[in-house]
Amino acid sequence: MKKKAIKRRQPGFRDSGKSRRDFFKTIWKGLGVLAVIEFGAVVIAFLRPRKQSATRSAQPRFLIAGKVEDFVPGSVTSFRNGFLYLVRLKDGGFLAMSLRCPHLGCSVEWNGEKQQFVCPCHHSRFDKCGNVVTPPATRALALHPVVIEQRVVKVNLTKKIRRKRFQPSQVMYG
């Protein structure tokens, strides 16, 4: 004669007929459904067009550099908060160049002794107009449009012009 195993239960325990394995299967299914929903939300957010941010608004953002008289012909002035250099050419024209090297985006520095912009990362060199003097950079420093209104120099920070080399039409006179 075989003995039957006797199940011992704690007082107040009710048998629902579900095992611990069934419980964990249900939990894993729920977590799987949640993961699929999150993945779908990420895909939808990626494919949806972005809202226009404040930095890319229709209104241009200007840096007021100063009066025309404040800049000596042949000078280079750094505006680190605007990420640019304002160059006043010897003939009185203005150029506003990005301080980012077009090679890998390092900040170029002005070397007044050599009259060149120098990239500290890979030693690209640029002349006063932003043209490449020494590679590895392959194009000139990016340009920001300059506007002169009532003898005040303003630089458009919203727009950046990528260019191959300097052209005289890029100079703003005031």
Coordinates of N, CA and C in Angstrom, one line a residue:
M1 N 0.8 -1.2 0.0 CA 0.0 0.0 0.0 C 0.9 1.3 0.0
K2 N 0.5 2.2 -0.9 CA 1.3 3.4 -1.0 C 0.7 4.5 -0.1
K3 N 1.7 5.3 0.4 CA 1.3 6.4 1.3 C 1.1 7.6 0.4
K4 N 0.1 8.3 0.7 CA -0.2 9.6 0.0 C 0.5 10.7 0.7
A5 N 1.1 11.6 0.0 CA 1.8 12.7 0.6 C 0.7 13.7 1.1
I6 N 1.0 14.1 2.3 CA 0.0 15.0 2.9 C 0.6 16.5 2.7
K7 N -0.3 17.3 2.2 CA 0.1 18.7 2.0 C -0.2 19.5 3.3
R8 N 0.8 20.1 3.8 CA 0.5 20.9 5.0 C 0.3 22.4 4.5
R9 N -0.7 23.0 5.1 CA -1.0 24.4 4.8 C -1.0 25.2 6.0
Q10 N -0.7 26.4 5.8 CA -0.7 27.4 6.9 C -2.1 27.8 7.2
P11 N -2.4 28.1 8.4 CA -3.8 28.5 8.7 C -4.1 29.8 7.9
G12 N -5.3 29.8 7.3 CA -5.8 31.0 6.5 C -5.3 31.0 5.1
F13 N -4.6 30.0 4.6 CA -4.1 29.9 3.2 C -5.2 29.3 2.4
R14 N -5.5 29.9 1.2 CA -6.5 29.4 0.4 C -5.8 28.9 -0.9
D15 N -6.1 27.8 -1.4 CA -5.5 27.2 -2.6 C -6.3 27.8 -3.8
S16 N -5.6 28.5 -4.7 CA -6.3 29.1 -5.9 C -6.1 28.2 -7.1
G17 N -5.3 27.2 -7.0 CA -5.1 26.3 -8.1 C -4.0 26.8 -9.0
K18 N -3.3 27.9 -8.7 CA -2.3 28.4 -9.5 C -0.9 28.1 -8.8
S19 N 0.0 27.7 -9.6 CA 1.3 27.5 -9.0 C 2.2 28.8 -9.1
R20 N 3.3 28.7 -8.4 CA 4.3 29.8 -8.5 C 4.8 30.0 -9.9
R21 N 5.0 28.9 -10.6 CA 5.4 29.0 -12.0 C 4.4 29.8 -12.9
D22 N 3.1 29.5 -12.7 CA 2.1 30.3 -13.5 C 2.2 31.8 -13.1
F23 N 2.4 32.1 -11.8 CA 2.5 33.4 -11.4 C 3.6 34.2 -12.1
F24 N 4.8 33.5 -12.2 CA 6.0 34.2 -12.8 C 5.8 34.3 -14.3
K25 N 5.1 33.3 -14.9 CA 4.8 33.4 -16.4 C 4.0 34.6 -16.6
T26 N 3.0 34.9 -15.8 CA 2.1 36.0 -16.0 C 2.9 37.3 -15.8
I27 N 3.8 37.4 -14.8 CA 4.6 38.6 -14.6 C 5.5 38.8 -15.8
W28 N 6.2 37.8 -16.4 CA 7.1 38.0 -17.5 C 6.3 38.4 -18.8
K29 N 5.1 37.9 -18.9 CA 4.3 38.3 -20.1 C 4.0 39.8 -20.0
G30 N 3.6 40.2 -18.8 CA 3.3 41.6 -18.5 C 4.5 42.5 -18.8
L31 N 5.7 42.1 -18.3 CA 6.9 42.9 -18.6 C 7.2 42.9 -20.1
G32 N 7.0 41.8 -20.8 CA 7.2 41.8 -22.2 C 6.3 42.8 -22.9
V33 N 5.0 42.8 -22.6 CA 4.1 43.7 -23.2 C 4.5 45.2 -22.9
L34 N 4.9 45.5 -21.7 CA 5.4 46.8 -21.3 C 6.6 47.2 -22.1
A35 N 7.5 46.3 -22.3 CA 8.7 46.6 -23.1 C 8.4 46.9 -24.6
V36 N 7.4 46.2 -25.2 CA 7.0 46.4 -26.5 C 6.3 47.8 -26.6
I37 N 5.5 48.1 -25.7 CA 4.9 49.5 -25.7 C 5.9 50.6 -25.6
E38 N 6.9 50.4 -24.7 CA 8.0 51.4 -24.6 C 8.8 51.5 -25.9
F39 N 9.1 50.4 -26.5 CA 9.8 50.5 -27.8 C 9.0 51.2 -28.8
G40 N 7.7 50.9 -28.9 CA 6.9 51.6 -29.9 C 6.8 53.1 -29.6
A41 N 6.8 53.5 -28.4 CA 6.8 54.9 -28.0 C 8.1 55.6 -28.5
V42 N 9.2 54.9 -28.3 CA 10.5 55.5 -28.7 C 10.5 55.6 -30.3
V43 N 10.0 54.6 -31.0 CA 10.0 54.7 -32.4 C 9.1 55.8 -32.9
I44 N 8.0 56.0 -32.3 CA 7.1 57.0 -32.7 C 7.7 58.4 -32.4
A45 N 8.3 58.6 -31.3 CA 8.9 59.8 -30.9 C 10.1 60.2 -31.9
F46 N 10.8 59.1 -32.3 CA 11.9 59.4 -33.3 C 11.4 59.8 -34.6
L47 N 10.3 59.2 -35.1 CA 9.8 59.5 -36.4 C 8.9 60.8 -36.5
R48 N 8.4 61.3 -35.4 CA 7.6 62.5 -35.3 C 8.5 63.7 -35.6
P49 N 8.0 64.7 -36.4 CA 8.8 65.9 -36.6 C 9.0 66.7 -35.3
R50 N 10.2 67.3 -35.2 CA 10.5 68.0 -34.0 C 9.8 69.4 -34.0
K51 N 9.5 69.9 -32.8 CA 9.0 71.2 -32.6 C 10.1 72.2 -32.8
Q52 N 9.8 73.4 -33.3 CA 10.8 74.4 -33.6 C 11.3 74.9 -32.2
S53 N 12.5 74.8 -31.9 CA 13.1 75.2 -30.7 C 13.3 76.7 -30.7
A54 N 13.6 77.3 -29.5 CA 13.9 78.7 -29.4 C 15.1 79.1 -30.2
T55 N 16.2 78.2 -30.2 CA 17.4 78.6 -30.9 C 17.2 78.6 -32.4
R56 N 16.3 77.8 -32.9 CA 16.1 77.7 -34.4 C 14.8 78.5 -34.8
S57 N 14.4 79.4 -34.0 CA 13.2 80.2 -34.4 C 13.4 81.0 -35.6
A58 N 12.3 81.5 -36.1 CA 12.3 82.3 -37.3 C 13.0 83.7 -37.1
Q59 N 13.0 84.1 -35.8 CA 13.7 85.4 -35.5 C 15.2 85.1 -35.3
P60 N 16.0 85.9 -36.1 CA 17.5 85.7 -35.9 C 17.9 86.3 -34.5
R61 N 18.9 85.7 -34.0 CA 19.5 86.1 -32.7 C 20.8 86.9 -33.1
F62 N 21.0 88.1 -32.6 CA 22.1 88.9 -32.9 C 23.0 89.2 -31.7
L63 N 24.3 89.2 -31.9 CA 25.3 89.6 -30.9 C 25.6 91.0 -31.3
I64 N 25.4 92.0 -30.4 CA 25.8 93.4 -30.6 C 27.3 93.5 -30.2
A65 N 28.2 93.6 -31.2 CA 29.6 93.6 -31.0 C 30.1 94.9 -30.5
G66 N 29.5 96.0 -31.0 CA 30.0 97.3 -30.6 C 29.9 98.3 -31.7
K67 N 30.4 99.5 -31.5 CA 30.4 100.5 -32.6 C 31.6 100.2 -33.5
V68 N 31.4 100.7 -34.8 CA 32.4 100.5 -35.8 C 33.7 101.1 -35.3
E69 N 33.7 102.2 -34.7 CA 34.9 102.9 -34.2 C 35.7 102.1 -33.2
D70 N 35.0 101.2 -32.5 CA 35.6 100.4 -31.4 C 36.6 99.4 -31.9
F71 N 36.6 99.1 -33.2 CA 37.4 98.1 -33.8 C 38.5 98.7 -34.7
V72 N 39.7 98.5 -34.3 CA 40.8 99.1 -35.1 C 41.0 98.3 -36.4
P73 N 41.2 98.9 -37.5 CA 41.5 98.2 -38.8 C 42.7 97.2 -38.6
G74 N 42.5 96.0 -39.0 CA 43.6 95.0 -38.9 C 43.5 94.2 -37.6
S75 N 42.4 94.4 -36.8 CA 42.3 93.7 -35.5 C 41.4 92.5 -35.5
V76 N 41.6 91.6 -34.5 CA 40.8 90.4 -34.4 C 40.3 90.4 -32.9
T77 N 39.0 90.4 -32.7 CA 38.4 90.4 -31.4 C 37.6 89.1 -31.2
S78 N 37.9 88.5 -30.0 CA 37.2 87.2 -29.7 C 35.9 87.5 -28.9
F79 N 34.9 86.8 -29.3 CA 33.6 86.8 -28.6 C 33.3 85.4 -28.2
R80 N 33.8 84.9 -27.1 CA 33.7 83.5 -26.7 C 32.2 83.2 -26.4
N81 N 31.4 84.2 -25.9 CA 30.0 83.9 -25.6 C 29.2 83.7 -26.9
G82 N 29.7 84.2 -28.0 CA 29.1 84.0 -29.3 C 29.8 83.0 -30.2
F83 N 30.8 82.4 -29.6 CA 31.6 81.4 -30.3 C 32.2 81.9 -31.7
L84 N 32.7 83.1 -31.7 CA 33.2 83.7 -32.9 C 34.3 84.7 -32.7
Y85 N 35.0 85.0 -33.8 CA 36.0 86.0 -33.8 C 35.5 87.1 -34.8
L86 N 35.6 88.3 -34.4 CA 35.2 89.4 -35.3 C 36.5 90.0 -35.8
V87 N 36.7 89.9 -37.1 CA 37.9 90.4 -37.8 C 37.6 91.7 -38.5
R88 N 38.4 92.8 -38.2 CA 38.3 94.0 -38.9 C 39.5 94.1 -39.9
L89 N 39.2 94.0 -41.1 CA 40.3 93.9 -42.1 C 41.0 95.3 -42.2
K90 N 42.1 95.4 -42.8 CA 42.8 96.6 -42.9 C 42.1 97.7 -43.8
D91 N 41.3 97.2 -44.7 CA 40.5 98.1 -45.6 C 39.2 98.6 -44.9
G92 N 39.0 98.1 -43.6 CA 37.8 98.6 -42.9 C 36.6 97.6 -42.9
G93 N 36.7 96.5 -43.7 CA 35.6 95.6 -43.7 C 35.6 94.6 -42.5
F94 N 34.4 94.0 -42.3 CA 34.2 93.1 -41.1 C 33.9 91.7 -41.6
L95 N 34.5 90.7 -40.9 CA 34.2 89.3 -41.1 C 33.9 88.7 -39.7
A96 N 32.9 87.9 -39.5 CA 32.7 87.2 -38.2 C 32.8 85.7 -38.5
M97 N 33.9 85.1 -37.9 CA 34.2 83.7 -38.2 C 33.9 82.9 -36.9
S98 N 33.4 81.7 -37.2 CA 33.2 80.7 -36.1 C 34.6 80.3 -35.5
L99 N 34.6 80.1 -34.2 CA 35.9 79.7 -33.6 C 36.0 78.2 -33.7
R100 N 35.1 77.5 -34.3 CA 35.1 76.0 -34.4 C 35.9 75.6 -35.7
C101 N 36.9 74.8 -35.5 CA 37.7 74.3 -36.7 C 36.8 73.3 -37.5
P102 N 36.7 73.5 -38.8 CA 35.9 72.6 -39.7 C 36.4 71.2 -39.7
H103 N 37.6 70.9 -39.2 CA 38.1 69.5 -39.3 C 37.4 68.7 -38.3
L104 N 37.5 69.0 -37.0 CA 36.8 68.2 -35.9 C 36.1 69.0 -34.9
G105 N 36.0 70.3 -35.1 CA 35.2 71.1 -34.2 C 35.9 71.6 -32.9
C106 N 37.3 71.6 -32.9 CA 38.0 72.1 -31.8 C 37.9 73.7 -31.9
S107 N 38.2 74.3 -30.8 CA 38.2 75.8 -30.8 C 39.5 76.3 -31.3
V108 N 39.5 77.1 -32.3 CA 40.8 77.7 -32.8 C 41.1 78.9 -32.0
E109 N 42.4 79.2 -32.0 CA 42.9 80.3 -31.2 C 43.6 81.3 -32.2
W110 N 43.5 82.6 -31.9 CA 44.2 83.6 -32.7 C 45.6 83.8 -32.2
N111 N 46.6 83.7 -33.2 CA 48.0 83.9 -32.9 C 48.3 85.2 -33.5
G112 N 48.4 86.3 -32.7 CA 48.6 87.6 -33.2 C 50.0 87.8 -33.8
E113 N 51.0 87.1 -33.3 CA 52.3 87.2 -33.8 C 52.4 86.7 -35.3
K114 N 51.8 85.5 -35.5 CA 51.8 85.0 -36.9 C 50.7 85.4 -37.8
Q115 N 49.7 86.1 -37.1 CA 48.5 86.6 -37.8 C 47.7 85.4 -38.4
Q116 N 47.5 84.4 -37.6 CA 46.8 83.2 -38.1 C 46.0 82.6 -36.9
F117 N 44.9 81.9 -37.3 CA 44.1 81.1 -36.4 C 44.7 79.7 -36.4
V118 N 44.9 79.2 -35.2 CA 45.6 77.9 -35.0 C 44.7 76.9 -34.3
C119 N 44.5 75.7 -34.8 CA 43.7 74.7 -34.1 C 44.7 73.9 -33.3
P120 N 44.4 73.9 -31.9 CA 45.3 73.2 -31.0 C 45.2 71.6 -31.2
C121 N 44.2 71.1 -31.7 CA 44.0 69.7 -31.8 C 44.9 69.0 -32.9
H122 N 44.8 69.5 -34.1 CA 45.5 68.9 -35.2 C 46.4 69.9 -36.0
H123 N 46.5 71.1 -35.4 CA 47.4 72.1 -35.9 C 47.1 72.6 -37.3
S124 N 45.8 72.6 -37.7 CA 45.4 73.3 -38.9 C 45.6 74.8 -38.6
R125 N 46.0 75.5 -39.7 CA 46.2 77.0 -39.6 C 45.3 77.7 -40.6
F126 N 44.8 78.8 -40.2 CA 43.9 79.6 -41.1 C 44.4 81.1 -41.1
D127 N 44.3 81.7 -42.3 CA 44.7 83.1 -42.4 C 43.6 84.0 -41.7
K128 N 43.8 85.3 -41.8 CA 42.9 86.2 -41.1 C 41.5 86.2 -41.8
C129 N 41.4 85.8 -43.0 CA 40.1 85.7 -43.7 C 39.5 84.3 -43.5
G130 N 40.2 83.4 -42.8 CA 39.6 82.1 -42.5 C 40.0 81.0 -43.5
N131 N 40.8 81.3 -44.5 CA 41.3 80.3 -45.5 C 42.3 79.3 -44.8
V132 N 42.2 78.1 -45.3 CA 43.1 77.1 -44.8 C 44.6 77.4 -45.3
V133 N 45.5 77.5 -44.4 CA 46.9 77.7 -44.7 C 47.6 76.3 -44.6
T134 N 47.3 75.6 -43.5 CA 47.9 74.3 -43.3 C 46.8 73.3 -43.0
P135 N 46.8 72.1 -43.7 CA 45.7 71.1 -43.4 C 46.0 70.4 -42.1
P136 N 45.1 69.6 -41.6 CA 44.2 68.7 -42.2 C 42.8 69.3 -42.5
A137 N 42.5 70.5 -42.0 CA 41.2 71.1 -42.4 C 41.2 71.3 -43.9
T138 N 40.0 71.0 -44.5 CA 39.8 71.1 -45.9 C 39.1 72.3 -46.4
R139 N 38.4 73.0 -45.5 CA 37.6 74.2 -45.9 C 37.9 75.3 -44.9
A140 N 37.5 76.5 -45.3 CA 37.7 77.7 -44.5 C 36.8 77.7 -43.2
L141 N 37.1 78.5 -42.3 CA 36.3 78.7 -41.1 C 34.9 79.2 -41.5
A142 N 33.9 78.7 -40.8 CA 32.5 79.1 -41.1 C 32.3 80.6 -40.8
L143 N 31.4 81.2 -41.5 CA 31.2 82.6 -41.4 C 29.8 82.9 -40.8
H144 N 29.7 83.9 -40.0 CA 28.4 84.5 -39.5 C 28.1 85.8 -40.2
P145 N 26.9 86.0 -40.7 CA 26.6 87.3 -41.4 C 26.8 88.5 -40.4
V146 N 27.4 89.5 -40.9 CA 27.6 90.7 -40.2 C 26.6 91.8 -40.7
V147 N 26.0 92.5 -39.8 CA 25.1 93.6 -40.2 C 25.6 94.9 -39.5
I148 N 25.6 96.0 -40.2 CA 26.0 97.2 -39.6 C 24.8 98.2 -39.7
E149 N 24.2 98.5 -38.6 CA 23.1 99.5 -38.5 C 23.5 100.6 -37.6
Q150 N 23.4 101.8 -38.1 CA 23.6 103.1 -37.4 C 25.0 103.0 -36.7
R151 N 26.0 102.5 -37.5 CA 27.4 102.5 -37.0 C 27.6 101.5 -35.9
V152 N 26.7 100.5 -35.7 CA 26.8 99.5 -34.7 C 26.9 98.1 -35.4
V153 N 28.0 97.4 -35.0 CA 28.2 96.1 -35.7 C 27.4 95.0 -34.9
K154 N 26.6 94.2 -35.7 CA 25.8 93.2 -35.1 C 26.2 91.9 -35.9
V155 N 26.2 90.8 -35.2 CA 26.5 89.5 -35.8 C 25.4 88.6 -35.7
N156 N 24.9 88.0 -36.8 CA 23.8 87.0 -36.7 C 24.3 85.7 -36.2
L157 N 23.9 85.3 -35.0 CA 24.3 84.0 -34.4 C 23.5 82.8 -34.9
T158 N 22.3 83.1 -35.4 CA 21.4 82.1 -35.9 C 21.9 81.4 -37.1
K159 N 22.5 82.1 -38.0 CA 22.9 81.6 -39.3 C 24.4 81.4 -39.4
K160 N 24.9 80.3 -39.8 CA 26.3 80.0 -40.0 C 26.5 79.5 -41.4
I161 N 27.4 80.2 -42.1 CA 27.7 79.9 -43.6 C 28.9 79.0 -43.7
R162 N 28.7 77.8 -44.2 CA 29.9 77.0 -44.5 C 30.4 77.4 -45.9
R163 N 31.7 77.5 -46.0 CA 32.3 77.9 -47.2 C 33.6 77.2 -47.5
K164 N 34.0 77.2 -48.7 CA 35.3 76.5 -49.1 C 36.5 77.5 -48.9
R165 N 36.3 78.7 -49.3 CA 37.4 79.7 -49.1 C 36.8 81.1 -49.1
F166 N 37.6 82.1 -48.7 CA 37.2 83.5 -48.6 C 36.9 84.1 -50.0
Q167 N 35.8 84.9 -50.0 CA 35.5 85.6 -51.2 C 35.3 87.1 -50.8
P168 N 35.7 88.0 -51.6 CA 35.5 89.5 -51.2 C 34.1 89.9 -50.9
S169 N 33.1 89.2 -51.6 CA 31.7 89.5 -51.3 C 31.3 89.2 -49.9
Q170 N 32.0 88.4 -49.1 CA 31.7 88.0 -47.8 C 32.0 89.1 -46.8
V171 N 32.7 90.2 -47.2 CA 33.1 91.3 -46.3 C 32.0 92.3 -46.2
M172 N 31.7 92.7 -44.9 CA 30.7 93.8 -44.7 C 31.4 95.1 -44.4
Y173 N 31.0 96.1 -45.1 CA 31.6 97.4 -44.9 C 30.5 98.3 -44.3
G174 N 31.0 99.3 -43.4 CA 30.0 100.1 -42.8 C 30.4 101.5 -42.6

